[in-house]
mmCIF file of C-alpha atoms in Angstrom:
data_model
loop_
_atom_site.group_PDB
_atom_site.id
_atom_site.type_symbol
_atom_site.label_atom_id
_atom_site.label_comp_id
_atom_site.label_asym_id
_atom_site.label_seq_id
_atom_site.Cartn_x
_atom_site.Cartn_y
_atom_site.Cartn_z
ATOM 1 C CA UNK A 1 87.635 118.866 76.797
ATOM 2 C CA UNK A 2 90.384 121.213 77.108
ATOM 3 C CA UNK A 3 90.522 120.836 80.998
ATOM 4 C CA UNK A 4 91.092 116.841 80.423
ATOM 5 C CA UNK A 5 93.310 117.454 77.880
ATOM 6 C CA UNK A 6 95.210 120.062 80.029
ATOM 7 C CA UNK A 7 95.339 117.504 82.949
ATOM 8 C CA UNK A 8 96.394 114.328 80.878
ATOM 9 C CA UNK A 9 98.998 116.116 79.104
ATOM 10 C CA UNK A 10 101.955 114.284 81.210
ATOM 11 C CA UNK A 11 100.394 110.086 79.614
ATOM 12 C CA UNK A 12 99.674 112.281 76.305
ATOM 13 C CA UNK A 13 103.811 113.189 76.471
ATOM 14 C CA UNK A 14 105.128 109.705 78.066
ATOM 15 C CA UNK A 15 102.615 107.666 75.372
ATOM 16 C CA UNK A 16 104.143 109.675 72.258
ATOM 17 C CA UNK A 17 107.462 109.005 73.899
ATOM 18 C CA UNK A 18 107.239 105.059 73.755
ATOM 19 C CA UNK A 19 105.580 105.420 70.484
ATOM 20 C CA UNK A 20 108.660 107.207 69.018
ATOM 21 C CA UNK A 21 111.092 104.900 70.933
ATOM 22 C CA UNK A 22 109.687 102.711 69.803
ATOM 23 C CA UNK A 23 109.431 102.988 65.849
ATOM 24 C CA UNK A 24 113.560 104.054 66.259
ATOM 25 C CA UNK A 25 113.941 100.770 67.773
ATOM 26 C CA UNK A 26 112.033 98.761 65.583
ATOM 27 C CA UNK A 27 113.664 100.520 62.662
ATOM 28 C CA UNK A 28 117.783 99.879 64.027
ATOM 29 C CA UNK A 29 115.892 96.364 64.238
ATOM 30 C CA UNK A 30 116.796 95.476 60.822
ATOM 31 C CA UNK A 31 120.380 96.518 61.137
ATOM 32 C CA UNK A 32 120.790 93.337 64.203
ATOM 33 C CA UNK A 33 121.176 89.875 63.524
ATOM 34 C CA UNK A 34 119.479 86.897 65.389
ATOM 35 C CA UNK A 35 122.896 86.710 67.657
ATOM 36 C CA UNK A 36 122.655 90.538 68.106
ATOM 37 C CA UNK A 37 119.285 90.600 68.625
ATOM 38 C CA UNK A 38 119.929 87.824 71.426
ATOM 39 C CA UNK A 39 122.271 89.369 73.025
ATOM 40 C CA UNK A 40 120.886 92.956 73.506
ATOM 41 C CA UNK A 41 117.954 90.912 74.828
ATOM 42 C CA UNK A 42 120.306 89.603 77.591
ATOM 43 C CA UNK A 43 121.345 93.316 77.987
ATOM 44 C CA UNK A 44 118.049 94.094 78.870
ATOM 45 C CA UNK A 45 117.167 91.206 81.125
ATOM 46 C CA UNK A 46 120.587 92.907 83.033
ATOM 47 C CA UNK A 47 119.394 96.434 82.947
ATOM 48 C CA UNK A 48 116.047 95.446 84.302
ATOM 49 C CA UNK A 49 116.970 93.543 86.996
ATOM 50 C CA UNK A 50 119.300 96.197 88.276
ATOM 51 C CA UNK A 51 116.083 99.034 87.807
ATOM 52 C CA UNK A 52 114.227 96.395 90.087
ATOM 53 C CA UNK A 53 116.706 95.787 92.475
ATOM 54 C CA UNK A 54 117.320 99.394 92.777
ATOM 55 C CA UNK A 55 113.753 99.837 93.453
ATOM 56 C CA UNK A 56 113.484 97.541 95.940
ATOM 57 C CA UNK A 57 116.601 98.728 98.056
ATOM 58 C CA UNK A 58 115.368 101.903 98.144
ATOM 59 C CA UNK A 59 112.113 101.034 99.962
ATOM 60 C CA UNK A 60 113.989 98.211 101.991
ATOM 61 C CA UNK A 61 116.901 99.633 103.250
ATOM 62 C CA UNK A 62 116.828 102.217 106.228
ATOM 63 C CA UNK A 63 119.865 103.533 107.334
ATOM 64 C CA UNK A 64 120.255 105.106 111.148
ATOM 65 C CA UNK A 65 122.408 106.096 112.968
ATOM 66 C CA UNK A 66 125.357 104.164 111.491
ATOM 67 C CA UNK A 67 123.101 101.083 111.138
ATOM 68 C CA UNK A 68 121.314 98.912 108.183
ATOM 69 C CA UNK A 69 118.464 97.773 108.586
ATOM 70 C CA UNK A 70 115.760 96.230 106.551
ATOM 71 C CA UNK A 71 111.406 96.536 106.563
ATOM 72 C CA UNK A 72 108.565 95.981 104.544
ATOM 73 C CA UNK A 73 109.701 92.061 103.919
ATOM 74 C CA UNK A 74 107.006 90.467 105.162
ATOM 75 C CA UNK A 75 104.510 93.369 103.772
ATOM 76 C CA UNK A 76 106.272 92.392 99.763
ATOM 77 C CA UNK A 77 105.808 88.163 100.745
ATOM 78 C CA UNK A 78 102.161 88.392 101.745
ATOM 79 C CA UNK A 79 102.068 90.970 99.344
ATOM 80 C CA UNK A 80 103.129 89.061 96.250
ATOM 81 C CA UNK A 81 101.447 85.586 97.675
ATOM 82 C CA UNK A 82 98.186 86.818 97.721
ATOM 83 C CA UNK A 83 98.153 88.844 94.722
ATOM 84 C CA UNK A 84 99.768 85.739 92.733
ATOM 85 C CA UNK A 85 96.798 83.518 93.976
ATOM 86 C CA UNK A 86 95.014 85.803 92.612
ATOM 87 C CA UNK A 87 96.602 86.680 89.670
ATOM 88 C CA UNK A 88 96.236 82.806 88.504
ATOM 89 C CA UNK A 89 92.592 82.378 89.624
ATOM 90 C CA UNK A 90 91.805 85.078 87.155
ATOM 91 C CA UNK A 91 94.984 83.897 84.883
ATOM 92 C CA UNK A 92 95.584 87.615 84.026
ATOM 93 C CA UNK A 93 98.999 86.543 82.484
ATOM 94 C CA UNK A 94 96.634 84.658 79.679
ATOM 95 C CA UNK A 95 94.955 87.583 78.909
ATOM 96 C CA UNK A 96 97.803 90.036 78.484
ATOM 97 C CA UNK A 97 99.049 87.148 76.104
ATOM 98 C CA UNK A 98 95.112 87.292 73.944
ATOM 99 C CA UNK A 99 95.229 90.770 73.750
ATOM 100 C CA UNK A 100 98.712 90.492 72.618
ATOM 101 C CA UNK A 101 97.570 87.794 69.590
ATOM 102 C CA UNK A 102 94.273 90.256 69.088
ATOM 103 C CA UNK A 103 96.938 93.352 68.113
ATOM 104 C CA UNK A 104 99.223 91.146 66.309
ATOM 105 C CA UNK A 105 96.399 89.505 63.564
ATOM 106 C CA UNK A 106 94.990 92.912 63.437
ATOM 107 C CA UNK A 107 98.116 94.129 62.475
ATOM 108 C CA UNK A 108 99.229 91.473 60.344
ATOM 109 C CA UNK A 109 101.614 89.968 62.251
ATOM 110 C CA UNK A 110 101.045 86.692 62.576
ATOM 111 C CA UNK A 111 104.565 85.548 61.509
ATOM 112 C CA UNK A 112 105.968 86.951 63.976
ATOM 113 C CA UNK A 113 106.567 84.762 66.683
ATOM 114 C CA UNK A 114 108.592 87.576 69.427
ATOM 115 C CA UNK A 115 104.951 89.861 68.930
ATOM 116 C CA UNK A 116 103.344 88.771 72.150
ATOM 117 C CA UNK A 117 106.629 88.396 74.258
ATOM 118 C CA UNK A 118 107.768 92.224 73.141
ATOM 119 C CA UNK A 119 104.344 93.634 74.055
ATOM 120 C CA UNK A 120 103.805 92.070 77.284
ATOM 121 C CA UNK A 121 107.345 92.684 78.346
ATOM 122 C CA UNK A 122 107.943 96.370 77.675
ATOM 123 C CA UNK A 123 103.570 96.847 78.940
ATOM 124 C CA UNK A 124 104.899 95.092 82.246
ATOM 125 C CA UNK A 125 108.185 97.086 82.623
ATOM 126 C CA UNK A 126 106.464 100.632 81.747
ATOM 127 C CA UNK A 127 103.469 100.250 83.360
ATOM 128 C CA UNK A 128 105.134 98.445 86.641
ATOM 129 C CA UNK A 129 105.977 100.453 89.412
ATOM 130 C CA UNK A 130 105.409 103.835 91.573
ATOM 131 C CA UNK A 131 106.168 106.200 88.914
ATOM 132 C CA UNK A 132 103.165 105.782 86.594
ATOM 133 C CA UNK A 133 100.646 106.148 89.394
ATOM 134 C CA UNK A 134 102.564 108.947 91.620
ATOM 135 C CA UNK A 135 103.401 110.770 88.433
ATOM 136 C CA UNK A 136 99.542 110.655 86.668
ATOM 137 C CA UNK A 137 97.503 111.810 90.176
ATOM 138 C CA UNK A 138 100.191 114.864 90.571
ATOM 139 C CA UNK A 139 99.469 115.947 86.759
ATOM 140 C CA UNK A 140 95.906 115.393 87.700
ATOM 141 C CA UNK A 141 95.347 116.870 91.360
ATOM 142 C CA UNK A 142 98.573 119.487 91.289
ATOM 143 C CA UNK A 143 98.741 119.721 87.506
ATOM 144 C CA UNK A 144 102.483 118.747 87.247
ATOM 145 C CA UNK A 145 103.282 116.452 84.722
ATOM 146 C CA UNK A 146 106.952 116.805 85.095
ATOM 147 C CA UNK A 147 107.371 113.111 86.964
ATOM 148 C CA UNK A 148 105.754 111.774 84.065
ATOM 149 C CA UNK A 149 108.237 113.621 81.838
ATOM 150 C CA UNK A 150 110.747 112.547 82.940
ATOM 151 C CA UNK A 151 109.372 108.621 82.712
ATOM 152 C CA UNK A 152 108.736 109.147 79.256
ATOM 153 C CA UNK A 153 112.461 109.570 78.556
ATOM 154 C CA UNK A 154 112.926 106.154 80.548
ATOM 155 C CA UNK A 155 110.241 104.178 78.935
ATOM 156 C CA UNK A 156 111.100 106.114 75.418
ATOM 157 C CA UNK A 157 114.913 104.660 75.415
ATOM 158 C CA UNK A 158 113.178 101.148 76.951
ATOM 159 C CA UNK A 159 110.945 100.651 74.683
ATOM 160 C CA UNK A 160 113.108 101.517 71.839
ATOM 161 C CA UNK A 161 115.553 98.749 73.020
ATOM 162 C CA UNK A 162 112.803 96.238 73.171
ATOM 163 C CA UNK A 163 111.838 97.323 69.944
ATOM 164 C CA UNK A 164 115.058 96.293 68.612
ATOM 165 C CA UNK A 165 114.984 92.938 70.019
ATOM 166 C CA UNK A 166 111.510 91.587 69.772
ATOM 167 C CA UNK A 167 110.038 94.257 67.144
ATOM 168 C CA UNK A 168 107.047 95.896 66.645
ATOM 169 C CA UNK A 169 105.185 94.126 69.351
ATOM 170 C CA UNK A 170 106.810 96.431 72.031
ATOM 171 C CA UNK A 171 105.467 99.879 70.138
ATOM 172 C CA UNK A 172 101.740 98.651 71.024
ATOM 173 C CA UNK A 173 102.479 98.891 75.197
ATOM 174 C CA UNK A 174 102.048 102.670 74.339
ATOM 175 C CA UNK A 175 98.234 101.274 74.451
ATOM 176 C CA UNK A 176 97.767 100.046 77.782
ATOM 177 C CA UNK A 177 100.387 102.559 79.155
ATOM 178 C CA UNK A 178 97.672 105.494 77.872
ATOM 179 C CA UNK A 179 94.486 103.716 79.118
ATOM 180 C CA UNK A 180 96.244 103.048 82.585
ATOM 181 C CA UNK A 181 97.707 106.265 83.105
ATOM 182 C CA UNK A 182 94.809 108.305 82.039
ATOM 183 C CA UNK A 183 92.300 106.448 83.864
ATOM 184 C CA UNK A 184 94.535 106.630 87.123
ATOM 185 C CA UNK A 185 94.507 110.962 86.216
ATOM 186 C CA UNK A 186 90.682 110.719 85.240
ATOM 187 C CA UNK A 187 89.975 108.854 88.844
ATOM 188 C CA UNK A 188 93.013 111.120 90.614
ATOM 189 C CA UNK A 189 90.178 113.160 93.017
ATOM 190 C CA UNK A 190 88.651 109.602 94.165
ATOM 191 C CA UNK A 191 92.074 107.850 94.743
ATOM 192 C CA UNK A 192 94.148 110.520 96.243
ATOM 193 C CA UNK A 193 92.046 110.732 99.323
ATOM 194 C CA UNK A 194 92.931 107.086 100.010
ATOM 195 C CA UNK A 195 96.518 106.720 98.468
ATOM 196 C CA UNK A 196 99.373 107.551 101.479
ATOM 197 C CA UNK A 197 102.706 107.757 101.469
ATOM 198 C CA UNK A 198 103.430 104.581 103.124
ATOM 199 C CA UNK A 199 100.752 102.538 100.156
ATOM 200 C CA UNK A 200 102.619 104.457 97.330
ATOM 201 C CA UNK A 201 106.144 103.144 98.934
ATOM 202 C CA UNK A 202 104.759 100.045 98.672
ATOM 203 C CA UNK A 203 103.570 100.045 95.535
ATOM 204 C CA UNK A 204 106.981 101.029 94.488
ATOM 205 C CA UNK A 205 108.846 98.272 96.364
ATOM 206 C CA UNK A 206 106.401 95.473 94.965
ATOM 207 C CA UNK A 207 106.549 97.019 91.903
ATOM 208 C CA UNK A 208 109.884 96.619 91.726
ATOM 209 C CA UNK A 209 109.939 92.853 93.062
ATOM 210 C CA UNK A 210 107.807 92.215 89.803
ATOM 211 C CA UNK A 211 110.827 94.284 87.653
ATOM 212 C CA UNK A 212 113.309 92.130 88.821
ATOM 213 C CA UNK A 213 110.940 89.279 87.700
ATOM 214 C CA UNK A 214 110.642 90.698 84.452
ATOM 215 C CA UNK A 215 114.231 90.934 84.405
ATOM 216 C CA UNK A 216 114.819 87.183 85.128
ATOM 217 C CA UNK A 217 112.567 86.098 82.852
ATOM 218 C CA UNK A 218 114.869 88.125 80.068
ATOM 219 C CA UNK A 219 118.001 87.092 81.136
ATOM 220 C CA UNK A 220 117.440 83.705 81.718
ATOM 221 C CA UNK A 221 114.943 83.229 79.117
ATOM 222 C CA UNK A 222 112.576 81.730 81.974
ATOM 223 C CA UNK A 223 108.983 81.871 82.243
ATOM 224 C CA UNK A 224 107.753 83.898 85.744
ATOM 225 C CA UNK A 225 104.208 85.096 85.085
ATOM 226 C CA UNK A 226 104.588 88.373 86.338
ATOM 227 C CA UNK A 227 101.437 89.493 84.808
ATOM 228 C CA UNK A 228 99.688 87.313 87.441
ATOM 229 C CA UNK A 229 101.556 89.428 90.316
ATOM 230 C CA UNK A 230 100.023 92.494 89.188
ATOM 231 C CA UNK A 231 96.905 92.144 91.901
ATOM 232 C CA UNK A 232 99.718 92.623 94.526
ATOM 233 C CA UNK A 233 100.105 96.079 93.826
ATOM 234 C CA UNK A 234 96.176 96.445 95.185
ATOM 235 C CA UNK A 235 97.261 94.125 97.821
ATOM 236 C CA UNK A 236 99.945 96.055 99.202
ATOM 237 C CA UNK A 237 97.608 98.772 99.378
ATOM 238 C CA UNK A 238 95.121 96.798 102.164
ATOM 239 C CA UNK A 239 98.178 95.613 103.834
ATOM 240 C CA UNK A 240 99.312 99.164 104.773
ATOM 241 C CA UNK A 241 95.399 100.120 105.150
ATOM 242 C CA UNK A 242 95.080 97.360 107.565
ATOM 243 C CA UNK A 243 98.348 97.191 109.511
#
């Protein structure tokens, strides 16, 4: 127990991270008005995008000698496509939103109509991206946990501002942020021998294609099932495997 403990200790950090951010958030909460509470919502959906777009540049964008150039385009369209298709044959977007109903009547929430939107939102922008897997295989395989460290100060601020906009239904993505992360560091010996560098970058680019989503959908108050996209992430993965 105490080797598992020892080699989870980076999703045991980042988890206690989002669940203090978010009980500050959720407290400041009460200080915001609706019109407050709308527009640091719109703050987000800004913030997010830019994390996504960032994300995605970095992975796009080659520069050499003097020149810009772009790759991995097509690799993110067939990417996303495919994994959407997906997505909505299994309608994973619908159960991220029954799991979200599940916590909120067992918590006696039921009032609360921003519940399911908080937790899906902040589970989709922590869980999202390079960072969670990358950081829990190196606690795992080179028992570093410092990557993941350092995202539980990023998803411990996000979380608290999500907190303070749609409530206490953004403290419960410290759920599926621990069973995802420790399952990835559990597994770590099984997929390291597959993962390369060129899968993880793309992982992180159409990871960050599904930020920006999540951004959008904040912003402009829209409804992009980015939950559905999530099978693009293994998609990416046989794209690079193949190609």
């Amino acid at each position: 127990m105490s080797i598992i403990y020892l080699v989870g200790i980076g999703t045991i950090v980042n988890t206690a991270a989002v669940l203090a951010g978010g009980v500050i958030g959720y407290i400041f909460q009460r200080l915001l008005n609706d019109k407050l509470q709308k527009t640091i919502i719109q703050a987000i959906g800004v913030a997010v995008i830019f994390i996504g777009v960032a994300g995605v540049l970095s992975q796009m964008l080659v520069v050499k000698n003097g020149q810009i150039s772009t790759h991995g385009t097509l690799m993110a369209t067939i990417s996303l496509v495919i994994g959407a298709l997906i997505g909505e044959l299994i309608d994973i977007d619908h159960q991220f939103v029954k799991l979200g109903d599940w916590l909120r009547r067992k918590v006696g929430a039921k009032s609360d109509s921003l519940f399911i939107e908080g937790f899906v939102s902040a589970t989709l922008t922590i869980c999202v991206g390079a960072m969670a897997i990358i950081g829990s295989l190196q606690d795992a395989i080179n028992h570093d946990p410092t990557m993941l460290f350092t995202k539980a100060i990023l998803d411990g601020v996000i979380v608290a501002i999500y907190a303070a906009s749609f409530g206490v239904g953004a403290i419960f993505s410290s759920l599926p942020l621990f069973i995802f992360q420790m399952t990835i560091t559990l597994l770590a010996v099984f997929i390291d021998q597959f993962l390369t560098t060129a899968m993880t970058n793309g992982i992180s680019l159409v990871g960050s294609m599904m930020i920006f989503c999540i951004g959008i959908n904040l912003l402009l108050d829209t409804k992009i099932r980015v939950a559905n996209m999530l099978p693009g992430l293994l998609v990416v993965i046989g794209y690079v495997a193949l190609m």
